[in-house]
């Protein structure tokens, strides 16, 4: 009988190949994380806007990572919510993101005393928290619009005047607690802009409110302006 040929080298188990591929991918991932600590802005914006479906612009600066505006919205909204929810009940406020604004909606039946522009003690504590958050995030927004709305008023109270007074009181409280007054504007809408149009007592109560619109800074626009200024200065 012919002798069987001796195997020169035993075959490698299949799992070893998969394991080595996984290690290579992990090494590549960690190298990528390390390289992203400081990025060329051109590569950075191409990377971010690839996932946002937007056209990148060309820049030559090297800067630290700037988060997309959508991430800023979530961070600021969460920061404000964490400060308010410790003080006010859930039905007393709403926080939402609309385009490049964060809207903080405070309902007057909890924030103000009936038919007046006098803040309650709870609302003062909540507004102090909002003011502290706005001070800490001052560079993240460009302006604050405080809009007053007055619905639940008695016949001898002018809703226009009351809505303006309430907006002014909220704005003044924010200013007194350190918010930049140059960024604040005030408007009163009386009873002309309801959020809810259904004839239901609970919903009508929620039309009686003060809204704080926080307009976020568009860092991408700022970068484009800086790039244009550099080009103009270079001419």
PDB file of C-alpha atoms in Angstrom, residues 30-158:
ATOM      1  CA  UNK A  30      -9.156  53.699  16.948  1.00  0.00           C
ATOM      2  CA  UNK A  31      -6.718  55.354  14.547  1.00  0.00           C
ATOM      3  CA  UNK A  32      -9.668  57.275  13.074  1.00  0.00           C
ATOM      4  CA  UNK A  33     -10.800  58.405  16.552  1.00  0.00           C
ATOM      5  CA  UNK A  34      -7.297  59.589  17.376  1.00  0.00           C
ATOM      6  CA  UNK A  35      -6.965  61.503  14.118  1.00  0.00           C
ATOM      7  CA  UNK A  36     -10.313  63.280  14.725  1.00  0.00           C
ATOM      8  CA  UNK A  37      -9.135  65.017  17.910  1.00  0.00           C
ATOM      9  CA  UNK A  38      -8.043  67.958  15.704  1.00  0.00           C
ATOM     10  CA  UNK A  39      -9.174  68.058  12.085  1.00  0.00           C
ATOM     11  CA  UNK A  40      -8.684  70.082   9.002  1.00  0.00           C
ATOM     12  CA  UNK A  41     -12.029  71.887   8.698  1.00  0.00           C
ATOM     13  CA  UNK A  42     -12.357  70.971   5.030  1.00  0.00           C
ATOM     14  CA  UNK A  43     -12.242  67.257   5.823  1.00  0.00           C
ATOM     15  CA  UNK A  44     -14.392  67.692   8.912  1.00  0.00           C
ATOM     16  CA  UNK A  45     -17.275  69.475   7.171  1.00  0.00           C
ATOM     17  CA  UNK A  46     -17.188  67.019   4.261  1.00  0.00           C
ATOM     18  CA  UNK A  47     -17.468  64.200   6.789  1.00  0.00           C
ATOM     19  CA  UNK A  48     -20.373  65.811   8.714  1.00  0.00           C
ATOM     20  CA  UNK A  49     -22.332  67.016   5.700  1.00  0.00           C
ATOM     21  CA  UNK A  50     -21.986  63.675   3.945  1.00  0.00           C
ATOM     22  CA  UNK A  51     -24.402  62.267   6.548  1.00  0.00           C
ATOM     23  CA  UNK A  52     -26.615  65.399   6.532  1.00  0.00           C
ATOM     24  CA  UNK A  53     -27.069  65.377   2.748  1.00  0.00           C
ATOM     25  CA  UNK A  54     -25.666  68.895   2.328  1.00  0.00           C
ATOM     26  CA  UNK A  55     -23.015  70.320   0.026  1.00  0.00           C
ATOM     27  CA  UNK A  56     -19.686  70.946   1.771  1.00  0.00           C
ATOM     28  CA  UNK A  57     -17.829  74.222   1.446  1.00  0.00           C
ATOM     29  CA  UNK A  58     -14.096  74.657   1.095  1.00  0.00           C
ATOM     30  CA  UNK A  59     -12.139  75.952   4.084  1.00  0.00           C
ATOM     31  CA  UNK A  60      -8.476  75.966   4.983  1.00  0.00           C
ATOM     32  CA  UNK A  61      -8.466  76.480   8.759  1.00  0.00           C
ATOM     33  CA  UNK A  62      -7.512  73.833  11.283  1.00  0.00           C
ATOM     34  CA  UNK A  63      -9.887  73.995  14.222  1.00  0.00           C
ATOM     35  CA  UNK A  64     -11.361  71.810  16.921  1.00  0.00           C
ATOM     36  CA  UNK A  65     -14.507  69.830  16.179  1.00  0.00           C
ATOM     37  CA  UNK A  66     -17.737  71.909  15.969  1.00  0.00           C
ATOM     38  CA  UNK A  67     -20.910  69.832  16.448  1.00  0.00           C
ATOM     39  CA  UNK A  68     -23.783  70.113  13.949  1.00  0.00           C
ATOM     40  CA  UNK A  69     -26.588  72.494  14.948  1.00  0.00           C
ATOM     41  CA  UNK A  70     -28.983  69.588  15.549  1.00  0.00           C
ATOM     42  CA  UNK A  71     -26.714  68.296  18.328  1.00  0.00           C
ATOM     43  CA  UNK A  72     -26.557  71.763  19.876  1.00  0.00           C
ATOM     44  CA  UNK A  73     -30.359  71.881  19.917  1.00  0.00           C
ATOM     45  CA  UNK A  74     -30.595  68.630  21.829  1.00  0.00           C
ATOM     46  CA  UNK A  75     -27.881  69.612  24.298  1.00  0.00           C
ATOM     47  CA  UNK A  76     -29.307  73.057  25.089  1.00  0.00           C
ATOM     48  CA  UNK A  77     -32.903  71.820  25.255  1.00  0.00           C
ATOM     49  CA  UNK A  78     -31.855  69.035  27.632  1.00  0.00           C
ATOM     50  CA  UNK A  79     -29.853  71.444  29.796  1.00  0.00           C
ATOM     51  CA  UNK A  80     -32.825  73.810  30.159  1.00  0.00           C
ATOM     52  CA  UNK A  81     -35.269  70.955  30.751  1.00  0.00           C
ATOM     53  CA  UNK A  82     -33.108  69.492  33.516  1.00  0.00           C
ATOM     54  CA  UNK A  83     -33.137  72.834  35.323  1.00  0.00           C
ATOM     55  CA  UNK A  84     -36.899  73.398  34.959  1.00  0.00           C
ATOM     56  CA  UNK A  85     -38.212  69.913  35.711  1.00  0.00           C
ATOM     57  CA  UNK A  86     -36.787  70.006  39.248  1.00  0.00           C
ATOM     58  CA  UNK A  87     -39.096  72.912  40.069  1.00  0.00           C
ATOM     59  CA  UNK A  88     -42.188  72.970  37.835  1.00  0.00           C
ATOM     60  CA  UNK A  89     -44.697  70.150  37.245  1.00  0.00           C
ATOM     61  CA  UNK A  90     -44.745  68.620  33.763  1.00  0.00           C
ATOM     62  CA  UNK A  91     -47.998  70.358  32.772  1.00  0.00           C
ATOM     63  CA  UNK A  92     -46.473  73.800  33.478  1.00  0.00           C
ATOM     64  CA  UNK A  93     -44.004  73.872  30.563  1.00  0.00           C
ATOM     65  CA  UNK A  94     -43.053  72.548  27.125  1.00  0.00           C
ATOM     66  CA  UNK A  95     -39.671  72.518  25.409  1.00  0.00           C
ATOM     67  CA  UNK A  96     -39.287  71.845  21.692  1.00  0.00           C
ATOM     68  CA  UNK A  97     -36.947  72.483  18.763  1.00  0.00           C
ATOM     69  CA  UNK A  98     -38.258  74.332  15.688  1.00  0.00           C
ATOM     70  CA  UNK A  99     -35.776  74.803  12.827  1.00  0.00           C
ATOM     71  CA  UNK A 100     -32.862  76.680  14.437  1.00  0.00           C
ATOM     72  CA  UNK A 101     -34.844  77.722  17.529  1.00  0.00           C
ATOM     73  CA  UNK A 102     -35.431  76.162  20.912  1.00  0.00           C
ATOM     74  CA  UNK A 103     -38.833  77.123  22.306  1.00  0.00           C
ATOM     75  CA  UNK A 104     -39.450  77.165  26.057  1.00  0.00           C
ATOM     76  CA  UNK A 105     -43.215  77.475  26.627  1.00  0.00           C
ATOM     77  CA  UNK A 106     -44.354  78.434  30.149  1.00  0.00           C
ATOM     78  CA  UNK A 107     -48.062  78.309  30.942  1.00  0.00           C
ATOM     79  CA  UNK A 108     -49.438  81.325  32.766  1.00  0.00           C
ATOM     80  CA  UNK A 109     -51.727  79.529  35.227  1.00  0.00           C
ATOM     81  CA  UNK A 110     -48.565  78.267  36.973  1.00  0.00           C
ATOM     82  CA  UNK A 111     -46.107  81.032  36.073  1.00  0.00           C
ATOM     83  CA  UNK A 112     -48.206  84.107  36.980  1.00  0.00           C
ATOM     84  CA  UNK A 113     -50.747  84.965  39.595  1.00  0.00           C
ATOM     85  CA  UNK A 114     -54.319  85.265  38.147  1.00  0.00           C
ATOM     86  CA  UNK A 115     -54.977  88.333  35.946  1.00  0.00           C
ATOM     87  CA  UNK A 116     -51.576  89.819  36.770  1.00  0.00           C
ATOM     88  CA  UNK A 117     -47.972  89.985  35.597  1.00  0.00           C
ATOM     89  CA  UNK A 118     -46.618  88.960  39.012  1.00  0.00           C
ATOM     90  CA  UNK A 119     -44.432  85.861  38.945  1.00  0.00           C
ATOM     91  CA  UNK A 120     -45.092  83.020  41.356  1.00  0.00           C
ATOM     92  CA  UNK A 121     -42.266  81.793  43.593  1.00  0.00           C
ATOM     93  CA  UNK A 122     -41.975  78.547  41.625  1.00  0.00           C
ATOM     94  CA  UNK A 123     -41.691  80.426  38.329  1.00  0.00           C
ATOM     95  CA  UNK A 124     -38.922  82.643  39.735  1.00  0.00           C
ATOM     96  CA  UNK A 125     -36.880  79.570  40.653  1.00  0.00           C
ATOM     97  CA  UNK A 126     -37.517  78.010  37.226  1.00  0.00           C
ATOM     98  CA  UNK A 127     -36.554  81.210  35.382  1.00  0.00           C
ATOM     99  CA  UNK A 128     -33.394  81.439  37.476  1.00  0.00           C
ATOM    100  CA  UNK A 129     -32.494  77.982  36.164  1.00  0.00           C
ATOM    101  CA  UNK A 130     -33.225  79.059  32.583  1.00  0.00           C
ATOM    102  CA  UNK A 131     -31.095  82.200  33.068  1.00  0.00           C
ATOM    103  CA  UNK A 132     -28.165  80.147  34.402  1.00  0.00           C
ATOM    104  CA  UNK A 133     -28.375  77.803  31.427  1.00  0.00           C
ATOM    105  CA  UNK A 134     -28.478  80.729  28.976  1.00  0.00           C
ATOM    106  CA  UNK A 135     -25.474  82.367  30.636  1.00  0.00           C
ATOM    107  CA  UNK A 136     -23.471  79.151  30.410  1.00  0.00           C
ATOM    108  CA  UNK A 137     -24.411  78.733  26.727  1.00  0.00           C
ATOM    109  CA  UNK A 138     -24.122  82.401  25.727  1.00  0.00           C
ATOM    110  CA  UNK A 139     -22.002  81.729  22.622  1.00  0.00           C
ATOM    111  CA  UNK A 140     -24.410  79.083  21.311  1.00  0.00           C
ATOM    112  CA  UNK A 141     -27.293  81.484  20.521  1.00  0.00           C
ATOM    113  CA  UNK A 142     -27.709  84.884  18.891  1.00  0.00           C
ATOM    114  CA  UNK A 143     -30.994  86.205  20.277  1.00  0.00           C
ATOM    115  CA  UNK A 144     -33.888  85.496  22.646  1.00  0.00           C
ATOM    116  CA  UNK A 145     -37.472  86.419  21.750  1.00  0.00           C
ATOM    117  CA  UNK A 146     -39.910  86.556  24.668  1.00  0.00           C
ATOM    118  CA  UNK A 147     -43.530  86.431  23.461  1.00  0.00           C
ATOM    119  CA  UNK A 148     -46.494  86.991  25.782  1.00  0.00           C
ATOM    120  CA  UNK A 149     -50.010  85.568  25.204  1.00  0.00           C
ATOM    121  CA  UNK A 150     -53.037  86.331  27.430  1.00  0.00           C
ATOM    122  CA  UNK A 151     -56.256  84.271  27.120  1.00  0.00           C
ATOM    123  CA  UNK A 152     -57.655  83.497  30.543  1.00  0.00           C
ATOM    124  CA  UNK A 153     -58.444  87.040  31.678  1.00  0.00           C
ATOM    125  CA  UNK A 154     -61.503  88.683  33.199  1.00  0.00           C
ATOM    126  CA  UNK A 155     -63.582  91.216  31.266  1.00  0.00           C
ATOM    127  CA  UNK A 156     -61.947  94.245  32.856  1.00  0.00           C
ATOM    128  CA  UNK A 157     -58.402  93.153  31.842  1.00  0.00           C
ATOM    129  CA  UNK A 158     -56.925  94.099  28.457  1.00  0.00           C
TER     130      UNK A 158
END
